[in-house]
PDB file of C-alpha atoms in Angstrom:
ATOM      1  CA  MET A 170      -3.209  21.454   5.725  1.00 80.00           C
ATOM      2  CA  VAL A 171      -1.657  24.996   3.991  1.00 87.00           C
ATOM      3  CA  SER A 172      -2.087  28.402   5.648  1.00 88.00           C
ATOM      4  CA  GLU A 173       0.043  31.599   4.235  1.00 90.00           C
ATOM      5  CA  ARG A 174       2.599  32.448   5.952  1.00 86.00           C
ATOM      6  CA  GLY A 175       3.402  35.678   4.974  1.00 84.00           C
ATOM      7  CA  ASN A 176       3.551  37.269   1.844  1.00 86.00           C
ATOM      8  CA  HIS A 177       4.460  35.447  -1.298  1.00 92.00           C
ATOM      9  CA  ALA A 178       5.651  32.633   1.854  1.00 93.00           C
ATOM     10  CA  ALA A 179       2.483  29.747   3.120  1.00 93.00           C
ATOM     11  CA  HIS A 180       3.056  26.644   5.738  1.00 91.00           C
ATOM     12  CA  THR A 181       2.519  23.666   6.029  1.00 86.00           C
ATOM     13  CA  GLU A 182       2.347  22.023   9.690  1.00 76.00           C
ATOM     14  CA  LEU A 183       0.192  18.961   9.267  1.00 76.00           C
ATOM     15  CA  MET A 184       0.524  16.136   7.181  1.00 77.00           C
ATOM     16  CA  LEU A 185      -1.317  12.949   7.889  1.00 78.00           C
ATOM     17  CA  LYS A 186      -0.853   9.570   5.743  1.00 80.00           C
ATOM     18  CA  GLN A 187      -3.822   7.006   6.556  1.00 82.00           C
ATOM     19  CA  GLU A 188      -1.564   3.247   7.533  1.00 79.00           C
ATOM     20  CA  ASN A 189      -2.682   1.283   4.279  1.00 88.00           C
ATOM     21  CA  ALA A 190      -2.070   4.130   1.768  1.00 88.00           C
ATOM     22  CA  PRO A 191       0.160   3.913  -1.362  1.00 92.00           C
ATOM     23  CA  SER A 192       3.894   3.918  -1.254  1.00 90.00           C
ATOM     24  CA  GLY A 193       4.196   7.923  -3.143  1.00 90.00           C
ATOM     25  CA  VAL A 194       1.233   8.680  -2.110  1.00 92.00           C
ATOM     26  CA  MET A 195       2.203  11.367   0.081  1.00 89.00           C
ATOM     27  CA  GLU A 196       5.380  13.100  -2.197  1.00 90.00           C
ATOM     28  CA  MET A 197       2.530  13.072  -5.200  1.00 91.00           C
ATOM     29  CA  LEU A 198       0.982  15.136  -2.690  1.00 89.00           C
ATOM     30  CA  LEU A 199       3.175  17.355  -1.846  1.00 89.00           C
ATOM     31  CA  ALA A 200       3.883  18.073  -5.772  1.00 90.00           C
ATOM     32  CA  GLY A 201       0.627  18.642  -6.492  1.00 92.00           C
ATOM     33  CA  ILE A 202       0.425  21.025  -3.593  1.00 91.00           C
ATOM     34  CA  PHE A 203       4.379  23.279  -4.732  1.00 91.00           C
ATOM     35  CA  ARG A 204       2.871  23.411  -8.467  1.00 94.00           C
ATOM     36  CA  THR A 205      -0.625  24.577  -6.652  1.00 94.00           C
ATOM     37  CA  LEU A 206       1.293  26.713  -4.726  1.00 94.00           C
ATOM     38  CA  ARG A 207       4.025  28.077  -7.518  1.00 94.00           C
ATOM     39  CA  ASP A 208       1.773  28.476 -10.849  1.00 96.00           C
ATOM     40  CA  GLU A 209      -0.436  31.074  -7.596  1.00 94.00           C
ATOM     41  CA  GLY A 210       2.667  32.982  -6.673  1.00 95.00           C
ATOM     42  CA  TYR A 211       4.163  31.718  -4.026  1.00 95.00           C
ATOM     43  CA  ALA A 212       7.996  32.083  -3.818  1.00 93.00           C
ATOM     44  CA  GLU A 213       8.549  30.039  -0.679  1.00 91.00           C
ATOM     45  CA  TRP A 214       6.988  26.909   0.997  1.00 91.00           C
ATOM     46  CA  SER A 215       7.702  25.389   4.893  1.00 90.00           C
ATOM     47  CA  LEU A 216       6.640  22.033   5.479  1.00 87.00           C
ATOM     48  CA  GLY A 217       6.990  22.797   8.857  1.00 83.00           C
ATOM     49  CA  GLU A 218       9.523  21.792  11.920  1.00 82.00           C
ATOM     50  CA  VAL A 219      10.760  18.588  12.455  1.00 80.00           C
ATOM     51  CA  PRO A 220      10.274  19.030  17.210  1.00 77.00           C
ATOM     52  CA  PHE A 221      12.077  16.555  19.033  1.00 74.00           C
ATOM     53  CA  PHE A 222      14.804  15.785  16.499  1.00 75.00           C
ATOM     54  CA  HIS A 223      17.991  17.308  17.461  1.00 71.00           C
ATOM     55  CA  LEU A 224      17.430  16.812  20.634  1.00 70.00           C
ATOM     56  CA  VAL A 225      17.565  13.222  20.585  1.00 68.00           C
ATOM     57  CA  ASN A 226      20.974  12.903  17.315  1.00 67.00           C
ATOM     58  CA  THR A 227      22.377  15.739  19.401  1.00 68.00           C
ATOM     59  CA  LYS A 228      25.521  13.454  21.295  1.00 66.00           C
ATOM     60  CA  GLY A 229      27.919  14.498  23.362  1.00 68.00           C
ATOM     61  CA  GLU A 230      25.876  17.944  23.695  1.00 74.00           C
ATOM     62  CA  LYS A 231      24.966  19.373  27.412  1.00 80.00           C
ATOM     63  CA  HIS A 232      21.157  19.570  28.253  1.00 75.00           C
ATOM     64  CA  SER A 233      19.355  20.189  30.423  1.00 79.00           C
ATOM     65  CA  PHE A 234      17.627  18.747  32.375  1.00 82.00           C
ATOM     66  CA  GLU A 235      14.199  19.192  31.050  1.00 81.00           C
ATOM     67  CA  GLU A 236      15.959  18.836  27.504  1.00 78.00           C
ATOM     68  CA  HIS A 237      16.831  15.487  28.892  1.00 79.00           C
ATOM     69  CA  VAL A 238      13.347  14.305  29.995  1.00 83.00           C
ATOM     70  CA  VAL A 239      11.283  15.436  26.560  1.00 80.00           C
ATOM     71  CA  ALA A 240      14.590  13.391  24.814  1.00 80.00           C
ATOM     72  CA  LEU A 241      13.242  10.323  26.430  1.00 82.00           C
ATOM     73  CA  THR A 242       9.409  11.265  26.537  1.00 83.00           C
ATOM     74  CA  ALA A 243      10.177  11.848  22.061  1.00 80.00           C
ATOM     75  CA  GLY A 244      11.832   8.738  21.926  1.00 80.00           C
ATOM     76  CA  MET A 245       9.190   6.550  24.091  1.00 82.00           C
ATOM     77  CA  SER A 246       6.877   7.386  21.847  1.00 84.00           C
ATOM     78  CA  ARG A 247       7.802   7.204  18.233  1.00 80.00           C
ATOM     79  CA  TYR A 248       5.132   4.219  17.982  1.00 79.00           C
ATOM     80  CA  ALA A 249       3.287   7.881  17.320  1.00 81.00           C
ATOM     81  CA  TYR A 250       5.347  10.328  16.460  1.00 82.00           C
ATOM     82  CA  ASP A 251       8.305   9.113  14.367  1.00 84.00           C
ATOM     83  CA  PHE A 252      10.687  11.731  14.214  1.00 84.00           C
ATOM     84  CA  GLU A 253      13.237  10.506  12.678  1.00 86.00           C
ATOM     85  CA  GLY A 254      11.277   8.626   9.605  1.00 86.00           C
ATOM     86  CA  LEU A 255       9.460  12.179   9.414  1.00 86.00           C
ATOM     87  CA  TYR A 256      12.996  14.071   9.422  1.00 87.00           C
ATOM     88  CA  SER A 257      14.444  11.698   6.081  1.00 89.00           C
ATOM     89  CA  PHE A 258      11.133  12.772   4.286  1.00 88.00           C
ATOM     90  CA  LYS A 259      11.305  16.668   4.631  1.00 88.00           C
ATOM     91  CA  ASN A 260      14.746  16.343   3.680  1.00 88.00           C
ATOM     92  CA  LYS A 261      14.398  14.021   0.656  1.00 87.00           C
ATOM     93  CA  PHE A 262      13.677  16.890  -1.013  1.00 86.00           C
ATOM     94  CA  GLY A 263      16.589  19.204   0.070  1.00 86.00           C
ATOM     95  CA  PRO A 264      14.904  21.565   2.130  1.00 87.00           C
ATOM     96  CA  GLU A 265      17.070  24.641   3.891  1.00 87.00           C
ATOM     97  CA  TRP A 266      16.792  23.386   7.510  1.00 86.00           C
ATOM     98  CA  ARG A 267      16.423  26.607  10.142  1.00 83.00           C
ATOM     99  CA  ASP A 268      16.624  26.112  14.457  1.00 79.00           C
ATOM    100  CA  VAL A 269      13.870  27.171  15.683  1.00 77.00           C
ATOM    101  CA  TYR A 270      13.770  28.303  19.490  1.00 76.00           C
ATOM    102  CA  LEU A 271      12.300  28.426  22.683  1.00 74.00           C
ATOM    103  CA  TYR A 272      12.763  31.882  24.681  1.00 77.00           C
ATOM    104  CA  SER A 273      11.154  32.801  28.200  1.00 77.00           C
ATOM    105  CA  LYS A 274      12.011  35.736  30.643  1.00 81.00           C
ATOM    106  CA  THR A 275      11.541  32.065  33.075  1.00 80.00           C
ATOM    107  CA  ASP A 276      13.404  29.485  33.045  1.00 78.00           C
ATOM    108  CA  VAL A 277      11.246  26.480  31.195  1.00 79.00           C
ATOM    109  CA  SER A 278      10.272  24.191  33.360  1.00 83.00           C
ATOM    110  CA  LEU A 279       8.815  20.391  32.560  1.00 84.00           C
ATOM    111  CA  LEU A 280       5.638  22.376  33.022  1.00 87.00           C
ATOM    112  CA  THR A 281       5.094  24.476  30.474  1.00 85.00           C
ATOM    113  CA  PHE A 282       6.618  21.607  27.093  1.00 83.00           C
ATOM    114  CA  ALA A 283       3.120  19.588  28.990  1.00 86.00           C
ATOM    115  CA  ASP A 284       1.463  22.389  28.086  1.00 89.00           C
ATOM    116  CA  LEU A 285       3.085  23.288  24.362  1.00 84.00           C
ATOM    117  CA  ALA A 286       1.702  19.267  24.340  1.00 85.00           C
ATOM    118  CA  VAL A 287      -1.578  19.835  25.165  1.00 88.00           C
ATOM    119  CA  LYS A 288      -1.324  22.959  23.066  1.00 88.00           C
ATOM    120  CA  SER A 289      -0.130  21.612  19.909  1.00 82.00           C
ATOM    121  CA  ARG A 290      -1.478  18.487  20.312  1.00 82.00           C
ATOM    122  CA  TYR A 291       0.681  16.666  20.577  1.00 85.00           C
ATOM    123  CA  LEU A 292      -1.151  14.223  23.978  1.00 88.00           C
ATOM    124  CA  LYS A 293      -3.834  14.442  22.282  1.00 89.00           C
ATOM    125  CA  LEU A 294      -2.109  11.825  18.799  1.00 87.00           C
ATOM    126  CA  LEU A 295      -0.506  10.521  21.665  1.00 87.00           C
ATOM    127  CA  ALA A 296      -3.863   9.149  23.193  1.00 89.00           C
ATOM    128  CA  HIS A 297      -5.696   8.802  20.208  1.00 88.00           C
ATOM    129  CA  THR A 298      -2.917   6.069  18.257  1.00 87.00           C
ATOM    130  CA  MET A 299      -3.190   4.779  21.680  1.00 88.00           C
ATOM    131  CA  PHE A 300      -6.501   3.740  21.626  1.00 90.00           C
ATOM    132  CA  ASP A 301      -6.395   2.645  18.347  1.00 87.00           C
ATOM    133  CA  ARG A 302      -3.541   0.016  18.911  1.00 86.00           C
ATOM    134  CA  PHE A 303      -5.213  -0.889  22.167  1.00 89.00           C
ATOM    135  CA  CYS A 304      -8.781  -1.369  19.991  1.00 90.00           C
ATOM    136  CA  LYS A 305      -6.909  -3.339  17.716  1.00 87.00           C
ATOM    137  CA  LEU A 306      -5.623  -6.042  20.118  1.00 89.00           C
ATOM    138  CA  PHE A 307      -9.762  -7.204  20.281  1.00 89.00           C
ATOM    139  CA  SER A 308     -10.626  -7.031  16.768  1.00 81.00           C
TER     140      SER A 308
END
């Protein structure tokens, strides 16, 4: 899914690969999209963020209780969303990593993170993956 983010800037938020897809298929897909966007005059293409990577991979930094809960949840859900694998995949293209922040007039609560998980369809991804794995047990 590629969308226009601004003048001569595109953004991809979602790329899915079937488990049995051949090795290198995502790289080929990205190369084709890159050529098309370049030919259409785009100067920038964002592959999106890698949520959770920073929280889990910053040892020694102070994090809030809510951040610890989010990091623990992220670690427990790697079966559905492998953020470290996603980071490694995106990082091999030499991106310019930019920090993304969540700002609020009030404290960011666990309820806020739960709402984000629903609205971003992260919970749907977890449920789908869990259901798929459960079904494979009986097939």
